XYZ file of C-alpha atoms in Angstrom:
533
model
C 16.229 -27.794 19.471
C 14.796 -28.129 15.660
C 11.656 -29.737 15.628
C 12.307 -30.502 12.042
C 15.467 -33.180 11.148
C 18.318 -31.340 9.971
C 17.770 -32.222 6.276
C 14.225 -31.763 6.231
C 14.819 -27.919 7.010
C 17.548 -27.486 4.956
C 15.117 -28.911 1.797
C 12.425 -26.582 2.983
C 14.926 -23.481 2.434
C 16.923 -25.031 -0.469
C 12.734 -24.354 -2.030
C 13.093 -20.768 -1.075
C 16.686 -20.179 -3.102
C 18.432 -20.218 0.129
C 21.633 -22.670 1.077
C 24.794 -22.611 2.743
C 23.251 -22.211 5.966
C 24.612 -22.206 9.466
C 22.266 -23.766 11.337
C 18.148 -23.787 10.848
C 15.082 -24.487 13.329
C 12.112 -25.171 11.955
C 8.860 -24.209 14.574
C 10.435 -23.551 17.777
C 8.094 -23.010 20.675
C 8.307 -19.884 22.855
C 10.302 -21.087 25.253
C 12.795 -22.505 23.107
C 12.542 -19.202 20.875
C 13.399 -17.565 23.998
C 15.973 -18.866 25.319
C 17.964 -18.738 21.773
C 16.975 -15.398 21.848
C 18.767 -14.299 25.376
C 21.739 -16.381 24.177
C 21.926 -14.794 21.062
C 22.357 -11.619 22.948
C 18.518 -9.925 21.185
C 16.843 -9.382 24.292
C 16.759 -10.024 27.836
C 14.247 -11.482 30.616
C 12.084 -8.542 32.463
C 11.551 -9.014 36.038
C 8.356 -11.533 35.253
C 8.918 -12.952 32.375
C 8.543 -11.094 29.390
C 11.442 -10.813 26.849
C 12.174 -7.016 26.588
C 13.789 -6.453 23.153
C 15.257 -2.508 21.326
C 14.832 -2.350 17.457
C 17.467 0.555 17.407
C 16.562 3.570 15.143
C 13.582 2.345 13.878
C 10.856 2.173 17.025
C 8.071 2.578 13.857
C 6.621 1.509 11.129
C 8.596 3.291 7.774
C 5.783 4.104 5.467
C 8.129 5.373 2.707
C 10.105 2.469 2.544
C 7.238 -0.196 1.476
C 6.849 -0.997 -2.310
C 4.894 -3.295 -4.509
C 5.985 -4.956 -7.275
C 3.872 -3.672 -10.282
C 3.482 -7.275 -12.734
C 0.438 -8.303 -14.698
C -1.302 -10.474 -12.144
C -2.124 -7.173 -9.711
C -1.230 -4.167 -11.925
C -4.576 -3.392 -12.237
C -6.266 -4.074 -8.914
C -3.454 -2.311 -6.808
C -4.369 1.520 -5.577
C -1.157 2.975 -6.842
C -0.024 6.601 -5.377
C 1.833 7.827 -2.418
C 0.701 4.700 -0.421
C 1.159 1.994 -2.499
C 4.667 2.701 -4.426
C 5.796 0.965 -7.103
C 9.027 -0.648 -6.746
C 12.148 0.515 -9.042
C 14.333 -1.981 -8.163
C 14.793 -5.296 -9.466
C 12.914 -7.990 -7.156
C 14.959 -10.738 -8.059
C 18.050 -8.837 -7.618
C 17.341 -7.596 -4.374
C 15.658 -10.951 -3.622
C 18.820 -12.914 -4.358
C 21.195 -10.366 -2.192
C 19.361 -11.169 0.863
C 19.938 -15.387 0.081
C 23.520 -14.505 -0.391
C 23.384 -12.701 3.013
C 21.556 -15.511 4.830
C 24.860 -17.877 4.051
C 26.705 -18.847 6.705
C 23.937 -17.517 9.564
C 21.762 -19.103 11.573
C 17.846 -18.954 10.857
C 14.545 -19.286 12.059
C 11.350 -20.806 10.464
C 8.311 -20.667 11.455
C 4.777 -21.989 9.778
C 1.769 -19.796 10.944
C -1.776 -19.040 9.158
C -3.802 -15.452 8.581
C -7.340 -15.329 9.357
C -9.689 -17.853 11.552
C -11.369 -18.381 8.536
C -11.796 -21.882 7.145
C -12.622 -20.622 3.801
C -10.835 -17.326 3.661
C -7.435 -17.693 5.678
C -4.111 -18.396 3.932
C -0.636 -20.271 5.289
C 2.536 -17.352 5.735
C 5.958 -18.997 6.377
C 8.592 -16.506 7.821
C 12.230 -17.309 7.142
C 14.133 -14.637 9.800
C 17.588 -14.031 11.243
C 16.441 -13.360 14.616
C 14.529 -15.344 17.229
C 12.897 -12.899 18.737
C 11.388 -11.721 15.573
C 10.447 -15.265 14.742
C 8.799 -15.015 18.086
C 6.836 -11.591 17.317
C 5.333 -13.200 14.394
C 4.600 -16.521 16.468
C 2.776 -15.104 18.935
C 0.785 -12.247 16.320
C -0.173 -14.899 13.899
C -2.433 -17.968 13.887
C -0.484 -20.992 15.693
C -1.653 -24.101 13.330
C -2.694 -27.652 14.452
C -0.059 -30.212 14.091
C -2.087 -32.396 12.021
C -2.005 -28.867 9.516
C 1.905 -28.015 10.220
C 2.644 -32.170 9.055
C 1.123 -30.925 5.335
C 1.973 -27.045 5.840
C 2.640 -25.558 2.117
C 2.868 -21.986 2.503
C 0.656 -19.532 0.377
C 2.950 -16.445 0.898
C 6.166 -16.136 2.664
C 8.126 -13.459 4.060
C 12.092 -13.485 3.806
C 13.182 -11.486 7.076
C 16.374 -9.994 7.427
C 16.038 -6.999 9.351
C 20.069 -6.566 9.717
C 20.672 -6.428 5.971
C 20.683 -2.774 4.891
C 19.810 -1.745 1.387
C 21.700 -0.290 -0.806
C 19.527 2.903 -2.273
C 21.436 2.871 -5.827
C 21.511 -0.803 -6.356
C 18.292 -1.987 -4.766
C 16.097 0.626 -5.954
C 15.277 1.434 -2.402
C 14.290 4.906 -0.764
C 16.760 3.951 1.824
C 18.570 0.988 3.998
C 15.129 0.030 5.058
C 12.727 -1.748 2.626
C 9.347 -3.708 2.808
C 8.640 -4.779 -0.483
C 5.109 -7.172 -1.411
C 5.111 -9.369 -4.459
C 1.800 -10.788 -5.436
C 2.805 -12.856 -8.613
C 5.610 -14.608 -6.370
C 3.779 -14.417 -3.132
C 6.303 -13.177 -0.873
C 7.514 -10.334 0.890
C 10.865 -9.072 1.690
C 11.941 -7.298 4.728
C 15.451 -5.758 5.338
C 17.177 -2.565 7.097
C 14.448 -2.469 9.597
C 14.100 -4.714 13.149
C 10.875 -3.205 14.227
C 8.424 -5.937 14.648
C 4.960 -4.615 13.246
C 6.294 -4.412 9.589
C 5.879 -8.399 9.711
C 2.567 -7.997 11.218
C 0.965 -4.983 8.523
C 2.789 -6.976 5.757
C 0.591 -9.794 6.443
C -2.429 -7.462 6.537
C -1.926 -5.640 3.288
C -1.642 -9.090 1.816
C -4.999 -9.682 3.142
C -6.159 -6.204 2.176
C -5.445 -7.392 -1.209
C -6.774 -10.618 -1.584
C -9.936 -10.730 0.367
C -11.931 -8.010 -1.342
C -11.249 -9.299 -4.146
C -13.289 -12.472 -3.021
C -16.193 -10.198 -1.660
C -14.720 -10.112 2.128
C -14.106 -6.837 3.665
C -10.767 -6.695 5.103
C -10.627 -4.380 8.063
C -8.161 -2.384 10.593
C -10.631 -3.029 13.173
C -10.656 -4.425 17.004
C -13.642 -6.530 17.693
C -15.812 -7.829 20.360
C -18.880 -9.418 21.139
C -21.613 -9.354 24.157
C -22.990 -12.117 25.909
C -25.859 -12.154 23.958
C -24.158 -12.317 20.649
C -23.854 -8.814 19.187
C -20.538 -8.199 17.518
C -19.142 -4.838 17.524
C -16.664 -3.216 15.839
C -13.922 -0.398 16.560
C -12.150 1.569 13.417
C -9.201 3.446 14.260
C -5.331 3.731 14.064
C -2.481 3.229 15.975
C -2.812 5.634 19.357
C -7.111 5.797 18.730
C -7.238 3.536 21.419
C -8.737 0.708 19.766
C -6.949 -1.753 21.680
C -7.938 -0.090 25.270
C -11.512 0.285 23.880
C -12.508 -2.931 22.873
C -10.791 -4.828 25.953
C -13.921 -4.806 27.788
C -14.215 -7.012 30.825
C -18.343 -7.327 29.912
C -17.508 -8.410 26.185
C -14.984 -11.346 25.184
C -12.322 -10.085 23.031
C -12.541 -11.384 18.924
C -9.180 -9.633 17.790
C -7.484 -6.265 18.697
C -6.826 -4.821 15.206
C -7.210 -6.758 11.961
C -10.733 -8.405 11.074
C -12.341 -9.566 7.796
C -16.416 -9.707 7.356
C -17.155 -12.705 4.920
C -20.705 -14.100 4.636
C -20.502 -15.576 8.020
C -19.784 -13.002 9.978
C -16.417 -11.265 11.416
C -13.158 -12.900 12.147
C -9.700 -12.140 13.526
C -6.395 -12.285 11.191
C -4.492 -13.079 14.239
C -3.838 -15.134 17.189
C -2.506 -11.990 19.280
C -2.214 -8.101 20.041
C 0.352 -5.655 19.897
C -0.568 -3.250 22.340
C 1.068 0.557 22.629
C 2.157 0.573 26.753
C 3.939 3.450 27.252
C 2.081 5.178 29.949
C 0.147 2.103 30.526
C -1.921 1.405 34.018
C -2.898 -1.177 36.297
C -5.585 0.572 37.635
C -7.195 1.955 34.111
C -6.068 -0.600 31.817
C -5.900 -4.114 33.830
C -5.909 -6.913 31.144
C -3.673 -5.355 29.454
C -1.050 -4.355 31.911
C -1.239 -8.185 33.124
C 0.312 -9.415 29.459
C 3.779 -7.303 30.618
C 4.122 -9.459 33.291
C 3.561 -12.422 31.158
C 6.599 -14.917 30.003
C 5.849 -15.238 26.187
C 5.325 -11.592 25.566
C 7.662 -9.729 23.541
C 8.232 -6.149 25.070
C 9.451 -3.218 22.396
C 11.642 -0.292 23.342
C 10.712 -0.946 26.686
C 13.081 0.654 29.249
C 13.925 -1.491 32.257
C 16.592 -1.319 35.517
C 19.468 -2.980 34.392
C 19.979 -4.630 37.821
C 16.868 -5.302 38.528
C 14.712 -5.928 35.191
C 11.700 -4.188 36.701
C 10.037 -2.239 33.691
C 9.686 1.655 33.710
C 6.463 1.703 31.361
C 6.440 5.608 31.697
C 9.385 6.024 30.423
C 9.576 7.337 26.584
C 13.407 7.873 26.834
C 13.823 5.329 23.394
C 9.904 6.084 22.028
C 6.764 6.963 22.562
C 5.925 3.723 21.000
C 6.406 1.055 23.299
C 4.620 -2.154 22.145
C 3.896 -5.325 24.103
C 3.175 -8.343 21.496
C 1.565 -11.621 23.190
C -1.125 -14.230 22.275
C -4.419 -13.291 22.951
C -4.328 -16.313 25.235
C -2.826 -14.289 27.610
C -6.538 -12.892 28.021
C -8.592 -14.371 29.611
C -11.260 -12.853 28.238
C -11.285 -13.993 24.283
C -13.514 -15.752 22.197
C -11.244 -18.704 21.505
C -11.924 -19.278 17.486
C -11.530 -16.158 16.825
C -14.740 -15.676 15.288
C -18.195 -13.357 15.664
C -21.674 -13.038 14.176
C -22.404 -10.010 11.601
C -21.884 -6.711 13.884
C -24.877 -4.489 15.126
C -22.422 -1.886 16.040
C -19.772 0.266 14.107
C -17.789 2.727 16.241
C -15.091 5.124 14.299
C -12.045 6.101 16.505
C -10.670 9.577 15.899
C -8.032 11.256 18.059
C -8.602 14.718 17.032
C -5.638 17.070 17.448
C -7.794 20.176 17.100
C -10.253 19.129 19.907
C -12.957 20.422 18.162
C -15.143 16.942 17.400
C -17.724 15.388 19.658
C -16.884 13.122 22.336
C -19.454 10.463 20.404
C -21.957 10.900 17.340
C -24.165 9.086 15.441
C -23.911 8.751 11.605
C -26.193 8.673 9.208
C -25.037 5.358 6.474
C -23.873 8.684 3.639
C -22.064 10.140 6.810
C -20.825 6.555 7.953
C -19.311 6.691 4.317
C -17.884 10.315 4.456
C -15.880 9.461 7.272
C -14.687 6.121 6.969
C -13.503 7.414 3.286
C -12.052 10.270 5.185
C -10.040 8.470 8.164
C -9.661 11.485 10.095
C -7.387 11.532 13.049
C -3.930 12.615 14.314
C -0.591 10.632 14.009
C 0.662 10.086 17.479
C 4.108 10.461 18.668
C 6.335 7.994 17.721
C 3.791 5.896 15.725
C 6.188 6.729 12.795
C 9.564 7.354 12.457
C 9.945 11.310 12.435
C 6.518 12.209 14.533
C 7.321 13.752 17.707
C 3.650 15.394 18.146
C 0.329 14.888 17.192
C -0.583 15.864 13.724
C -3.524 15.932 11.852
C -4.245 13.437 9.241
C -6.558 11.598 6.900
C -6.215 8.159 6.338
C -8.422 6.505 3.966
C -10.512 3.522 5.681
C -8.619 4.297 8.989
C -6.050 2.205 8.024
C -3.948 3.572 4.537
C -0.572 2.514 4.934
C -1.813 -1.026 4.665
C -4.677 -0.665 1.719
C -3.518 -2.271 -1.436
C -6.693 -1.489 -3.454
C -8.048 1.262 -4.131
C -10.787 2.987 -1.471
C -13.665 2.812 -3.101
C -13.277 -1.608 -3.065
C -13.553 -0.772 0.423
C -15.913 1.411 1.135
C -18.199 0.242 -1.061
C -18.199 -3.595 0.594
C -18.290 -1.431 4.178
C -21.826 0.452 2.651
C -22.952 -3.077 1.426
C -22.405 -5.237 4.494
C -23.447 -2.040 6.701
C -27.339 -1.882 4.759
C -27.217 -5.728 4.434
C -27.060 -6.474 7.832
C -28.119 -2.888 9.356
C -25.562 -2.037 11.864
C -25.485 1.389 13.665
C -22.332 3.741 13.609
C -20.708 6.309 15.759
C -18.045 8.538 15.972
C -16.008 8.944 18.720
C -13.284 11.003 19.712
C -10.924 10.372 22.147
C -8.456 12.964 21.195
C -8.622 16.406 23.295
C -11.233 18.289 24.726
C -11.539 22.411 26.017
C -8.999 23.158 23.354
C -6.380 22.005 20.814
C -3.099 19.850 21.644
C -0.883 22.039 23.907
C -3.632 23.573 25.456
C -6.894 21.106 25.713
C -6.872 17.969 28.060
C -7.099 14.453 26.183
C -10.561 12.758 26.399
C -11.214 11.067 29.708
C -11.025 7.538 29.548
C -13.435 6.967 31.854
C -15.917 9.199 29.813
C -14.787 7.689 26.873
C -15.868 3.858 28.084
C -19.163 5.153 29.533
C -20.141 6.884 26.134
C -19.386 3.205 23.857
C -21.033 1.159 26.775
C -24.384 3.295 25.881
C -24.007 2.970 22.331
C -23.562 -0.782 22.629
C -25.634 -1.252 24.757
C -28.899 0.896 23.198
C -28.772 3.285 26.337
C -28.377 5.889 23.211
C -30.794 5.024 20.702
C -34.031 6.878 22.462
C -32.092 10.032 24.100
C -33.054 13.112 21.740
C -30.080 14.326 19.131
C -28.407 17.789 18.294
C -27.011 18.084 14.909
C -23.687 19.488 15.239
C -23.414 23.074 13.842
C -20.437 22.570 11.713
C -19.241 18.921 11.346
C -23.402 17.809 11.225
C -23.345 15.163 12.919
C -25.989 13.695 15.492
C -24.562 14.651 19.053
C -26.558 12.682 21.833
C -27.690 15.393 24.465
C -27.309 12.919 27.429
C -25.087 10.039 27.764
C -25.128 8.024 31.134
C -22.183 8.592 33.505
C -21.033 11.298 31.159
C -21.347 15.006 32.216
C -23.934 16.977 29.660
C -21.107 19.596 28.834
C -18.855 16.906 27.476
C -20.985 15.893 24.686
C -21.093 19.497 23.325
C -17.082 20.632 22.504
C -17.457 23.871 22.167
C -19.160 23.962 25.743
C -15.281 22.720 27.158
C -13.819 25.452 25.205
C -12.860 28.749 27.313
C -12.710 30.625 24.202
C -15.229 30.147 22.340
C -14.512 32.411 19.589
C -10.858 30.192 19.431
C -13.267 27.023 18.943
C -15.275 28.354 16.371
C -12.163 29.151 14.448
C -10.552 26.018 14.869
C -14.001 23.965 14.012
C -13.816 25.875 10.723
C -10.379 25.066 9.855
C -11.138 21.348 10.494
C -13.807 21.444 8.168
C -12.094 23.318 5.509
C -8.868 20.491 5.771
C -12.385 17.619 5.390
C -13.488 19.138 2.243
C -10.289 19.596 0.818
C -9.089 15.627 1.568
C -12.686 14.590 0.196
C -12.535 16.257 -3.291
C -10.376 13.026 -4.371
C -13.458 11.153 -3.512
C -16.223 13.186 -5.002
C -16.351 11.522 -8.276
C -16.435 7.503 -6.672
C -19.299 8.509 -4.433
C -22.774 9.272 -4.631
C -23.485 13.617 -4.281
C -24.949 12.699 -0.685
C -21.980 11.104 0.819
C -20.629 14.422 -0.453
C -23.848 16.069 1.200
C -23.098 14.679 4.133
C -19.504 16.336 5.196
C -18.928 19.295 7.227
C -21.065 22.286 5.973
C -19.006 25.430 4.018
C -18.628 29.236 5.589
């Protein structure tokens, strides 16, 4: 089943360190990947199709178990704190335990590129244990041509052995689980861990590192475009809805969650989408229900009738965060190369826990800054190992866990490229709404569509403005197909004397999180936060 001859494989790992191999393929397609898969015992056929797979006690990313190696080629670009953690361990060390473990097992490699970007993408090999996982990384990543795959040399490559657990005193590891990035060697290692998206955000925080660097802002960002050309882009974690969002059946999809902005314009990291499902509707969500009944996708902690293999997407009896991962091919509504013109619109997703921000507002370019420096929104259940309820958080550049550099290399290329090519930006907030979690509803979908299809669209940009009170920011007093009262949060609130108390406690934890940015930015991006008592 190798596409590769048996030699030629076992020269391209003999490269990587690793021999004494059981068996190797070398690109596998999806149905071959697949079917080794369901022999192997990983995963087994849904009803339609997809391959429903369980990662067993980790269903999320493990932000405390990713390092960097600190060496003189990225010592000083890398944004070392609580994020970015310098690794104690010895690489090699660790590096060489996971060779000795590959011995005698069978893997899986698979060639695949970053970024549909002629001048800015790079090659990533992945060397894994499992064929599902080899799969997961197939389907997320940029398939090359043939004529490319015939001269493939790899710029990074990740060794993936998610069934090797660490040892904490010998490795140097915070636990059995490690993700651990290597710039001077360009590779990453991944052990103790099967859940699929620490392939995918390894990828991107290799990206995150190398593309500012070349004057390219690397972005956690969906993106789409309108028949008439105008990009847009959609900020916002895991649980935002930035997936939902930016599958709109009037605009062709560019990517679901990882873009850069070069010189040219935006393009996608990736060739697909990992999509949260749990919940997930036919009815409200129709593109992306179709992709779970799609052979090819790869279905996460998705719980299914043994007998029958029907799926039970409401069911969060293993995790809240149920993923389906499939080529965006399985759209039909893409733009094929990946690729989009400079954006006119910049929309910030926040899911705010306190229900206390507007449903949509316009910023200002120092309040654009304030609050993509910020990050603001809540952690969603299960998005991370240990969250069982909202909680309010601040990531920098909605997207922390996976920024190597420091902020300000961001923000300052987002403030450049935003004046450069003036695009507009809004916040909106699809988190809850006539109170806080536990006692406010979340957003309305529906509303929530109808309020980004204005913006897009310029239904906004004449309808009169009300500064908000607190947060200041420019609420539109009308919004088609959006009752008034929405737009105004307070106005939902039954208690209004409970809002005011919980808008003021928001603002406080904003001015707090922003004091670590005060000295990067200019005093009116400081200006431009949410006003004192």
């Amino acid at each position: 089943m190798s596409t590769a001859q048996p030699s030629g494989i076992a020269q391209i790992l003999e490269k990587h360190g690793i021999t004494q191999i059981c068996n190797a393929h070398h690109n596998l397609t999806p149905p071959q990947l697949i079917e080794l898969a369901i022999q192997r015992k990983e995963g087994v056929l849904a009803k339609d199709g997809p391959l429903i797979v369980h990662t067993g006690k980790y269903t999320g990313r493990s932000p405390n178990d990713k390092f960097i190696v600190d060496e003189p080629s990225s010592t000083k670009n890398v944004g070392w704190g609580k994020v970015n953690k310098q690794f104690a361990g010895n690489y090699d060390a660790l590096r060489a335990r996971i060779c000795a473990y590959y011995q005698g097992r069978e893997l899986f490699v698979q060639d695949m590129c970053a970024g549909a970007s002629a001048n800015h993408g790079i090659n990533v090999r992945l060397i894994s244990q499992n064929a599902w996982h080899t799969l997961f990384a197939r389907n997320m990543l940029l398939r090359p041509s043939a004529e490319k795959l015939a001269n493939f040399q790899p710029d990074f490559t990740i060794l993936h052995a998610p069934n090797f657990k660490a040892v904490p005193a010998v490795d140097g590891t915070a636990s059995e689980a490690f993700v651990v990035l290597n710039f001077d060697k360009r590779e990453v290692l991944i052990g103790g861990t099967e859940y699929g998206g620490e392939i995918k955000k390894s990828v991107f925080s290799i990206l995150n590192y190398l593309l500012p660097l070349k004057d390219v802002l690397s972005m956690h960002c969906s993106a789409n475009v309108a028949k008439n050309g105008d990009t847009a882009l959609f900020f916002g974690l895991s649980g935002t809805g930035k997936t939902t969002i930016s599958a709109d059946p009037e605009r062709p999809l560019i990517g679901d969650d990882e873009h850069g902005w070069d010189e040219q314009g935006v393009f996608n990291f990736e060739g697909g989408c990992y999509a949260k499902v749990i919940k997930l509707s036919r009815e409200a969500e129709p593109e992306i229900f179709t992709t779970t009944e799609r052979f090819g996708t790869v279905l996460e902690n998705v719980v299914y009738n043994a007998d029958t293999r029907a799926l039970d997407l409401d069911s969060d009896a293993l995790t809240e965060n149920t993923r389906a991962c499939y080529p965006i091919t399985h759209l039909e509504n893409i733009v094929p190369d990946g690729r989009g013109g400079h954006p006119k619109t910049i929309i910030f997703l926040t899911a705010d826990a306190f229900g206390v921000l507007p449903p949509i507002a316009r910023l200002s370019t120092e309040q654009a800054m304030y609050h993509f420096l910020s990050g603001y929104t809540a952690k969603l259940a299960g998005t991370e190992r240990g969250v069982k309820e909202p909680q309010a958080t601040f990531s920098t550049c909605f997207g922390a866990p996976f920024m190597t550099l420091r902020p300000s290399a961001y923000a300052n290329l987002l403030a450049k490229k935003m004046q450069q090519h003036k695009a507009d930006v809004w916040l909106v907030n699809t988190g809850w709404t006539g109170g806080a979690f536990g006692v406010g509803k979340r957003m309305s979908i529906k509303h929530t569509r109808a309020m980004v299809r204005a913006a897009l669209s310029g239904a906004l940009a004449a309808i009169p403005t009300t500064p908000d009170p607190i947060f200041g920011v420019n609420v539109p007093n009308s919004c088609p197909d959006v009752p008034p009262e929405v737009l105004q949060p307070r106005n939902t609130w039954s208690d209004k004397a409970a809002y005011d108390a919980q808008a003021k406690k928001l603002a406080s934890m904003f001015r707090d999180n922003f004091r670590q940015f005060a000295e990067l930015v200019k005093p009116e991006v400081v200006a431009a936060g949410p006003k004192a008592d």
